[in-house]
Amino acid sequence: MTLTRTRLLGVSLAAVMAAGSLLVAPPAAHAAPVYTELTIDPYQYAGSVGSCTDDSVLPNPADVGLGESGTPVAAATSSPGAFHATGDPSDTITNTAVVQGTATATTAGGQPKSVSLSYTGNVKVATSKPTSGCNVEAVAGLEVYFEFTLTTPMWATVVAKHKGPGYVEAAIARVTDPDTDWSGVYGSSMEDNGTSTLLLQPGSYRAYVEGDLRQRANSTRTVTGSGTASITFAP
């Protein structure tokens, strides 16, 4: 607890103490958050191509709150896909994608400074036969979504890097723009490394950094992947 001395005009300290009065300074004002929305959103998917029966039970993880102090926050998700060939219960396949990641957000001078996501994981496919009649895809990923308002022009540097089967992206759009008007970096090959710099005028914006691992297969295999996505701001 911090005690603040208050100067009294026209009243002596002795008189105040004699009267048993207690003066309490008003609480300090807290600055409004720079990011009006800031969450880590896990997502997952499992699906198949061909005549297959879906036996999957996917989790439904809740969004994770992210502060803007720079403290790392962890999140994870998985997509335990399970299928069997329709008409052949002995032909089974599981395809499970797992992703763990850490996100951070920082501010400076009442303006956004950085939002970043790093992640790693794997996809494991197991079949009861050398080649299954089901071709199954599993996806597990994390997205950090945020909104903010700029009072002065700022440069935004958008970076997205990824290794392994999956997808990575980082993008910005004005809140009033349609969903087709995002600007940023996108990658979907085995190894992506992209950077873009944007000049943002004053106004309200929405943005996200996102990455996932995904694999479509009909035979046993294990693949790994990792990535980072970030947006940094500077005057």
PDB file of C-alpha atoms in Angstrom:
ATOM      1  CA  MET A   1       0.000   0.000   0.000  1.00  0.00           C
ATOM      2  CA  THR A   2       1.274   3.481  -0.874  1.00  0.00           C
ATOM      3  CA  LEU A   3       0.494   6.330   1.496  1.00  0.00           C
ATOM      4  CA  THR A   4       0.255   9.806  -0.042  1.00  0.00           C
ATOM      5  CA  ARG A   5       0.712  12.981   1.978  1.00  0.00           C
ATOM      6  CA  THR A   6      -2.007  15.542   1.341  1.00  0.00           C
ATOM      7  CA  ARG A   7      -1.438  19.259   1.958  1.00  0.00           C
ATOM      8  CA  LEU A   8      -4.342  20.915   3.784  1.00  0.00           C
ATOM      9  CA  LEU A   9      -5.175  24.616   3.321  1.00  0.00           C
ATOM     10  CA  GLY A  10      -6.395  26.523   6.373  1.00  0.00           C
ATOM     11  CA  VAL A  11      -6.490  23.473   8.638  1.00  0.00           C
ATOM     12  CA  SER A  12      -3.594  22.410  10.855  1.00  0.00           C
ATOM     13  CA  LEU A  13      -2.477  18.816  10.912  1.00  0.00           C
ATOM     14  CA  ALA A  14      -2.863  18.813  14.681  1.00  0.00           C
ATOM     15  CA  ALA A  15      -6.489  19.841  14.406  1.00  0.00           C
ATOM     16  CA  VAL A  16      -7.185  17.090  11.936  1.00  0.00           C
ATOM     17  CA  MET A  17      -5.562  14.488  14.146  1.00  0.00           C
ATOM     18  CA  ALA A  18      -7.430  15.779  17.182  1.00  0.00           C
ATOM     19  CA  ALA A  19     -10.708  15.401  15.362  1.00  0.00           C
ATOM     20  CA  GLY A  20      -9.816  11.844  14.424  1.00  0.00           C
ATOM     21  CA  SER A  21     -10.191  12.599  10.732  1.00  0.00           C
ATOM     22  CA  LEU A  22      -8.526  10.440   8.102  1.00  0.00           C
ATOM     23  CA  LEU A  23      -7.680  11.848   4.713  1.00  0.00           C
ATOM     24  CA  VAL A  24      -7.270   9.343   1.869  1.00  0.00           C
ATOM     25  CA  ALA A  25      -5.849  10.346  -1.476  1.00  0.00           C
ATOM     26  CA  PRO A  26      -7.994   9.358  -4.468  1.00  0.00           C
ATOM     27  CA  PRO A  27      -6.797   6.245  -6.303  1.00  0.00           C
ATOM     28  CA  ALA A  28      -4.467   6.788  -9.227  1.00  0.00           C
ATOM     29  CA  ALA A  29      -6.109   6.618 -12.630  1.00  0.00           C
ATOM     30  CA  HIS A  30      -5.319   3.582 -14.749  1.00  0.00           C
ATOM     31  CA  ALA A  31      -4.612   3.952 -18.435  1.00  0.00           C
ATOM     32  CA  ALA A  32      -7.140   2.389 -20.776  1.00  0.00           C
ATOM     33  CA  PRO A  33      -5.990  -0.795 -22.539  1.00  0.00           C
ATOM     34  CA  VAL A  34      -4.320  -0.189 -25.891  1.00  0.00           C
ATOM     35  CA  TYR A  35      -5.745  -3.410 -27.350  1.00  0.00           C
ATOM     36  CA  THR A  36      -9.520  -3.329 -27.055  1.00  0.00           C
ATOM     37  CA  GLU A  37      -9.654  -7.034 -27.866  1.00  0.00           C
ATOM     38  CA  LEU A  38      -6.790  -9.471 -27.348  1.00  0.00           C
ATOM     39  CA  THR A  39      -7.281 -13.245 -27.225  1.00  0.00           C
ATOM     40  CA  ILE A  40      -5.623 -16.525 -28.218  1.00  0.00           C
ATOM     41  CA  ASP A  41      -8.132 -18.600 -30.188  1.00  0.00           C
ATOM     42  CA  PRO A  42      -7.344 -22.334 -30.555  1.00  0.00           C
ATOM     43  CA  TYR A  43      -8.877 -24.163 -33.521  1.00  0.00           C
ATOM     44  CA  GLN A  44      -8.924 -27.731 -34.802  1.00  0.00           C
ATOM     45  CA  TYR A  45     -10.399 -29.825 -37.600  1.00  0.00           C
ATOM     46  CA  ALA A  46     -10.546 -33.463 -38.696  1.00  0.00           C
ATOM     47  CA  GLY A  47     -12.055 -34.641 -41.986  1.00  0.00           C
ATOM     48  CA  SER A  48     -11.775 -37.340 -44.607  1.00  0.00           C
ATOM     49  CA  VAL A  49     -11.989 -37.906 -48.334  1.00  0.00           C
ATOM     50  CA  GLY A  50     -13.618 -41.109 -49.583  1.00  0.00           C
ATOM     51  CA  SER A  51     -16.202 -43.485 -48.182  1.00  0.00           C
ATOM     52  CA  CYS A  52     -15.342 -43.173 -44.509  1.00  0.00           C
ATOM     53  CA  THR A  53     -17.171 -43.104 -41.198  1.00  0.00           C
ATOM     54  CA  ASP A  54     -16.142 -40.388 -38.762  1.00  0.00           C
ATOM     55  CA  ASP A  55     -15.503 -41.655 -35.220  1.00  0.00           C
ATOM     56  CA  SER A  56     -13.765 -38.463 -34.062  1.00  0.00           C
ATOM     57  CA  VAL A  57     -14.513 -36.670 -30.811  1.00  0.00           C
ATOM     58  CA  LEU A  58     -12.821 -33.284 -31.047  1.00  0.00           C
ATOM     59  CA  PRO A  59     -12.134 -31.015 -28.060  1.00  0.00           C
ATOM     60  CA  ASN A  60     -13.573 -27.520 -27.844  1.00  0.00           C
ATOM     61  CA  PRO A  61     -10.924 -25.458 -26.049  1.00  0.00           C
ATOM     62  CA  ALA A  62     -11.881 -22.039 -24.768  1.00  0.00           C
ATOM     63  CA  ASP A  63     -10.236 -18.832 -25.911  1.00  0.00           C
ATOM     64  CA  VAL A  64      -7.309 -17.719 -23.739  1.00  0.00           C
ATOM     65  CA  GLY A  65      -7.003 -14.136 -22.547  1.00  0.00           C
ATOM     66  CA  LEU A  66      -3.748 -12.309 -23.323  1.00  0.00           C
ATOM     67  CA  GLY A  67      -2.493  -9.257 -21.428  1.00  0.00           C
ATOM     68  CA  GLU A  68      -0.480  -6.434 -22.981  1.00  0.00           C
ATOM     69  CA  SER A  69       2.354  -6.322 -20.425  1.00  0.00           C
ATOM     70  CA  GLY A  70       4.645  -8.637 -22.407  1.00  0.00           C
ATOM     71  CA  THR A  71       4.113 -11.626 -20.119  1.00  0.00           C
ATOM     72  CA  PRO A  72       4.104 -14.818 -22.237  1.00  0.00           C
ATOM     73  CA  VAL A  73       0.851 -16.778 -22.220  1.00  0.00           C
ATOM     74  CA  ALA A  74       0.712 -20.430 -23.279  1.00  0.00           C
ATOM     75  CA  ALA A  75      -2.061 -22.195 -25.186  1.00  0.00           C
ATOM     76  CA  ALA A  76      -2.509 -25.569 -26.872  1.00  0.00           C
ATOM     77  CA  THR A  77      -4.975 -27.605 -28.879  1.00  0.00           C
ATOM     78  CA  SER A  78      -5.297 -30.922 -30.698  1.00  0.00           C
ATOM     79  CA  SER A  79      -7.487 -32.638 -33.275  1.00  0.00           C
ATOM     80  CA  PRO A  80      -7.710 -36.395 -32.569  1.00  0.00           C
ATOM     81  CA  GLY A  81      -9.300 -37.507 -35.848  1.00  0.00           C
ATOM     82  CA  ALA A  82     -10.490 -41.131 -35.993  1.00  0.00           C
ATOM     83  CA  PHE A  83     -12.155 -42.849 -38.962  1.00  0.00           C
ATOM     84  CA  HIS A  84     -12.866 -46.251 -40.440  1.00  0.00           C
ATOM     85  CA  ALA A  85     -13.686 -47.284 -43.977  1.00  0.00           C
ATOM     86  CA  THR A  86     -17.422 -47.576 -44.444  1.00  0.00           C
ATOM     87  CA  GLY A  87     -18.247 -51.281 -44.793  1.00  0.00           C
ATOM     88  CA  ASP A  88     -14.867 -52.380 -43.433  1.00  0.00           C
ATOM     89  CA  PRO A  89     -14.548 -51.762 -39.678  1.00  0.00           C
ATOM     90  CA  SER A  90     -11.092 -53.351 -39.717  1.00  0.00           C
ATOM     91  CA  ASP A  91      -9.755 -50.513 -41.876  1.00  0.00           C
ATOM     92  CA  THR A  92      -9.130 -47.832 -39.258  1.00  0.00           C
ATOM     93  CA  ILE A  93      -7.059 -44.672 -39.272  1.00  0.00           C
ATOM     94  CA  THR A  94      -6.263 -42.022 -36.697  1.00  0.00           C
ATOM     95  CA  ASN A  95      -4.768 -38.663 -37.592  1.00  0.00           C
ATOM     96  CA  THR A  96      -3.937 -36.427 -34.646  1.00  0.00           C
ATOM     97  CA  ALA A  97      -2.488 -32.925 -34.878  1.00  0.00           C
ATOM     98  CA  VAL A  98      -1.128 -31.301 -31.706  1.00  0.00           C
ATOM     99  CA  VAL A  99       0.076 -27.701 -31.343  1.00  0.00           C
ATOM    100  CA  GLN A 100       1.507 -25.822 -28.357  1.00  0.00           C
ATOM    101  CA  GLY A 101       2.339 -22.140 -28.506  1.00  0.00           C
ATOM    102  CA  THR A 102       3.200 -18.974 -26.617  1.00  0.00           C
ATOM    103  CA  ALA A 103       1.929 -15.477 -27.330  1.00  0.00           C
ATOM    104  CA  THR A 104       2.973 -12.031 -26.094  1.00  0.00           C
ATOM    105  CA  ALA A 105       1.700  -8.478 -26.550  1.00  0.00           C
ATOM    106  CA  THR A 106       3.355  -5.181 -25.635  1.00  0.00           C
ATOM    107  CA  THR A 107       2.590  -1.461 -25.817  1.00  0.00           C
ATOM    108  CA  ALA A 108       4.565   1.797 -25.614  1.00  0.00           C
ATOM    109  CA  GLY A 109       3.330   5.315 -24.997  1.00  0.00           C
ATOM    110  CA  GLY A 110      -0.320   4.345 -25.255  1.00  0.00           C
ATOM    111  CA  GLN A 111       0.165   2.785 -28.690  1.00  0.00           C
ATOM    112  CA  PRO A 112       0.655  -0.839 -29.792  1.00  0.00           C
ATOM    113  CA  LYS A 113       4.247  -2.085 -29.887  1.00  0.00           C
ATOM    114  CA  SER A 114       4.150  -5.788 -30.747  1.00  0.00           C
ATOM    115  CA  VAL A 115       2.049  -8.938 -30.854  1.00  0.00           C
ATOM    116  CA  SER A 116       3.726 -12.280 -31.506  1.00  0.00           C
ATOM    117  CA  LEU A 117       3.025 -16.011 -31.586  1.00  0.00           C
ATOM    118  CA  SER A 118       5.457 -18.924 -31.629  1.00  0.00           C
ATOM    119  CA  TYR A 119       4.315 -22.536 -31.881  1.00  0.00           C
ATOM    120  CA  THR A 120       5.469 -26.100 -32.386  1.00  0.00           C
ATOM    121  CA  GLY A 121       3.824 -29.481 -32.698  1.00  0.00           C
ATOM    122  CA  ASN A 122       3.362 -32.682 -34.655  1.00  0.00           C
ATOM    123  CA  VAL A 123       0.891 -34.716 -36.656  1.00  0.00           C
ATOM    124  CA  LYS A 124       0.743 -38.489 -36.171  1.00  0.00           C
ATOM    125  CA  VAL A 125      -1.092 -40.811 -38.541  1.00  0.00           C
ATOM    126  CA  ALA A 126      -1.659 -44.490 -37.674  1.00  0.00           C
ATOM    127  CA  THR A 127      -3.459 -47.028 -39.876  1.00  0.00           C
ATOM    128  CA  SER A 128      -4.491 -50.643 -39.333  1.00  0.00           C
ATOM    129  CA  LYS A 129      -3.571 -51.492 -42.929  1.00  0.00           C
ATOM    130  CA  PRO A 130      -0.543 -50.435 -44.998  1.00  0.00           C
ATOM    131  CA  THR A 131      -2.821 -48.141 -46.979  1.00  0.00           C
ATOM    132  CA  SER A 132      -6.210 -47.113 -45.703  1.00  0.00           C
ATOM    133  CA  GLY A 133      -9.250 -46.575 -47.871  1.00  0.00           C
ATOM    134  CA  CYS A 134      -9.700 -43.305 -45.965  1.00  0.00           C
ATOM    135  CA  ASN A 135      -7.643 -40.220 -46.737  1.00  0.00           C
ATOM    136  CA  VAL A 136      -7.814 -38.188 -43.539  1.00  0.00           C
ATOM    137  CA  GLU A 137      -6.760 -34.622 -42.729  1.00  0.00           C
ATOM    138  CA  ALA A 138      -6.100 -33.220 -39.252  1.00  0.00           C
ATOM    139  CA  VAL A 139      -5.510 -29.548 -38.406  1.00  0.00           C
ATOM    140  CA  ALA A 140      -4.581 -27.891 -35.110  1.00  0.00           C
ATOM    141  CA  GLY A 141      -3.669 -24.228 -34.772  1.00  0.00           C
ATOM    142  CA  LEU A 142      -3.589 -21.048 -32.708  1.00  0.00           C
ATOM    143  CA  GLU A 143      -4.664 -17.532 -33.649  1.00  0.00           C
ATOM    144  CA  VAL A 144      -4.029 -14.325 -31.707  1.00  0.00           C
ATOM    145  CA  TYR A 145      -6.727 -11.807 -32.641  1.00  0.00           C
ATOM    146  CA  PHE A 146      -6.545  -8.171 -31.559  1.00  0.00           C
ATOM    147  CA  GLU A 147      -8.024  -4.744 -32.213  1.00  0.00           C
ATOM    148  CA  PHE A 148      -6.548  -1.302 -31.583  1.00  0.00           C
ATOM    149  CA  THR A 149      -6.863   2.380 -32.486  1.00  0.00           C
ATOM    150  CA  LEU A 150      -3.983   4.563 -33.690  1.00  0.00           C
ATOM    151  CA  THR A 151      -3.931   8.279 -32.942  1.00  0.00           C
ATOM    152  CA  THR A 152      -0.851   8.914 -35.106  1.00  0.00           C
ATOM    153  CA  PRO A 153       0.543   7.208 -38.238  1.00  0.00           C
ATOM    154  CA  MET A 154       2.693   4.153 -37.528  1.00  0.00           C
ATOM    155  CA  TRP A 155       4.647   1.567 -39.474  1.00  0.00           C
ATOM    156  CA  ALA A 156       3.671  -2.061 -39.006  1.00  0.00           C
ATOM    157  CA  THR A 157       6.165  -4.811 -39.818  1.00  0.00           C
ATOM    158  CA  VAL A 158       4.455  -8.143 -40.453  1.00  0.00           C
ATOM    159  CA  VAL A 159       6.532 -11.325 -40.267  1.00  0.00           C
ATOM    160  CA  ALA A 160       5.503 -14.961 -40.755  1.00  0.00           C
ATOM    161  CA  LYS A 161       7.815 -18.004 -40.684  1.00  0.00           C
ATOM    162  CA  HIS A 162       6.892 -21.688 -40.824  1.00  0.00           C
ATOM    163  CA  LYS A 163       8.507 -25.098 -41.217  1.00  0.00           C
ATOM    164  CA  GLY A 164       6.615 -28.319 -41.784  1.00  0.00           C
ATOM    165  CA  PRO A 165       3.146 -29.091 -43.155  1.00  0.00           C
ATOM    166  CA  GLY A 166       0.764 -26.335 -42.210  1.00  0.00           C
ATOM    167  CA  TYR A 167      -0.129 -22.713 -42.578  1.00  0.00           C
ATOM    168  CA  VAL A 168       1.072 -19.393 -41.144  1.00  0.00           C
ATOM    169  CA  GLU A 169      -0.164 -15.837 -41.585  1.00  0.00           C
ATOM    170  CA  ALA A 170      -0.208 -12.372 -40.073  1.00  0.00           C
ATOM    171  CA  ALA A 171      -2.457  -9.589 -41.328  1.00  0.00           C
ATOM    172  CA  ILE A 172      -4.061  -6.203 -40.577  1.00  0.00           C
ATOM    173  CA  ALA A 173      -7.223  -4.484 -41.797  1.00  0.00           C
ATOM    174  CA  ARG A 174      -9.280  -1.479 -40.792  1.00  0.00           C
ATOM    175  CA  VAL A 175     -12.252  -2.414 -38.640  1.00  0.00           C
ATOM    176  CA  THR A 176     -14.566  -1.059 -41.337  1.00  0.00           C
ATOM    177  CA  ASP A 177     -12.860  -2.945 -44.202  1.00  0.00           C
ATOM    178  CA  PRO A 178     -14.512  -6.044 -45.697  1.00  0.00           C
ATOM    179  CA  ASP A 179     -12.899  -9.411 -45.005  1.00  0.00           C
ATOM    180  CA  THR A 180     -11.314  -9.365 -48.477  1.00  0.00           C
ATOM    181  CA  ASP A 181      -9.140  -6.338 -47.651  1.00  0.00           C
ATOM    182  CA  TRP A 182      -6.615  -7.832 -45.227  1.00  0.00           C
ATOM    183  CA  SER A 183      -2.964  -6.920 -45.827  1.00  0.00           C
ATOM    184  CA  GLY A 184      -0.126  -9.076 -44.582  1.00  0.00           C
ATOM    185  CA  VAL A 185       1.948 -12.212 -45.086  1.00  0.00           C
ATOM    186  CA  TYR A 186       0.628 -15.691 -45.854  1.00  0.00           C
ATOM    187  CA  GLY A 187       2.396 -19.018 -46.287  1.00  0.00           C
ATOM    188  CA  SER A 188       1.290 -22.604 -46.832  1.00  0.00           C
ATOM    189  CA  SER A 189       4.335 -24.481 -48.147  1.00  0.00           C
ATOM    190  CA  MET A 190       6.782 -26.661 -46.219  1.00  0.00           C
ATOM    191  CA  GLU A 191       9.061 -23.718 -45.466  1.00  0.00           C
ATOM    192  CA  ASP A 192       7.870 -20.125 -45.609  1.00  0.00           C
ATOM    193  CA  ASN A 193       9.560 -16.903 -44.561  1.00  0.00           C
ATOM    194  CA  GLY A 194       7.765 -13.679 -45.419  1.00  0.00           C
ATOM    195  CA  THR A 195       7.959 -10.038 -44.329  1.00  0.00           C
ATOM    196  CA  SER A 196       5.869  -7.011 -45.220  1.00  0.00           C
ATOM    197  CA  THR A 197       5.888  -3.391 -44.001  1.00  0.00           C
ATOM    198  CA  LEU A 198       2.712  -1.316 -43.979  1.00  0.00           C
ATOM    199  CA  LEU A 199       2.082   2.357 -43.203  1.00  0.00           C
ATOM    200  CA  LEU A 200      -1.019   2.670 -41.040  1.00  0.00           C
ATOM    201  CA  GLN A 201      -2.887   5.956 -40.848  1.00  0.00           C
ATOM    202  CA  PRO A 202      -4.798   6.976 -37.706  1.00  0.00           C
ATOM    203  CA  GLY A 203      -7.912   4.887 -37.228  1.00  0.00           C
ATOM    204  CA  SER A 204      -9.274   1.665 -35.782  1.00  0.00           C
ATOM    205  CA  TYR A 205      -7.783  -1.648 -36.895  1.00  0.00           C
ATOM    206  CA  ARG A 206      -8.184  -5.393 -36.418  1.00  0.00           C
ATOM    207  CA  ALA A 207      -5.308  -7.831 -36.844  1.00  0.00           C
ATOM    208  CA  TYR A 208      -4.197 -11.389 -36.189  1.00  0.00           C
ATOM    209  CA  VAL A 209      -1.173 -13.664 -36.135  1.00  0.00           C
ATOM    210  CA  GLU A 210      -1.844 -17.344 -36.738  1.00  0.00           C
ATOM    211  CA  GLY A 211      -0.175 -20.689 -37.350  1.00  0.00           C
ATOM    212  CA  ASP A 212      -1.148 -24.348 -37.574  1.00  0.00           C
ATOM    213  CA  LEU A 213       0.021 -27.847 -38.442  1.00  0.00           C
ATOM    214  CA  ARG A 214      -1.960 -30.001 -40.858  1.00  0.00           C
ATOM    215  CA  GLN A 215      -1.485 -33.278 -42.666  1.00  0.00           C
ATOM    216  CA  ARG A 216      -3.602 -35.336 -45.073  1.00  0.00           C
ATOM    217  CA  ALA A 217      -2.611 -39.002 -45.334  1.00  0.00           C
ATOM    218  CA  ASN A 218      -3.819 -42.585 -45.736  1.00  0.00           C
ATOM    219  CA  SER A 219      -0.755 -44.375 -44.323  1.00  0.00           C
ATOM    220  CA  THR A 220       1.224 -44.336 -41.083  1.00  0.00           C
ATOM    221  CA  ARG A 221       3.612 -41.393 -40.595  1.00  0.00           C
ATOM    222  CA  THR A 222       4.705 -38.695 -38.148  1.00  0.00           C
ATOM    223  CA  VAL A 223       5.606 -35.136 -39.150  1.00  0.00           C
ATOM    224  CA  THR A 224       6.675 -32.148 -37.081  1.00  0.00           C
ATOM    225  CA  GLY A 225       6.465 -28.412 -37.595  1.00  0.00           C
ATOM    226  CA  SER A 226       6.966 -25.011 -36.004  1.00  0.00           C
ATOM    227  CA  GLY A 227       6.566 -21.352 -36.769  1.00  0.00           C
ATOM    228  CA  THR A 228       6.375 -17.751 -35.641  1.00  0.00           C
ATOM    229  CA  ALA A 229       4.147 -14.870 -36.642  1.00  0.00           C
ATOM    230  CA  SER A 230       4.383 -11.299 -35.418  1.00  0.00           C
ATOM    231  CA  ILE A 231       3.373  -7.698 -36.015  1.00  0.00           C
ATOM    232  CA  THR A 232       5.548  -4.907 -34.618  1.00  0.00           C
ATOM    233  CA  PHE A 233       4.766  -1.203 -34.658  1.00  0.00           C
ATOM    234  CA  ALA A 234       7.005   1.869 -34.841  1.00  0.00           C
ATOM    235  CA  PRO A 235       6.441   5.610 -35.475  1.00  0.00           C
TER     236      PRO A 235
END
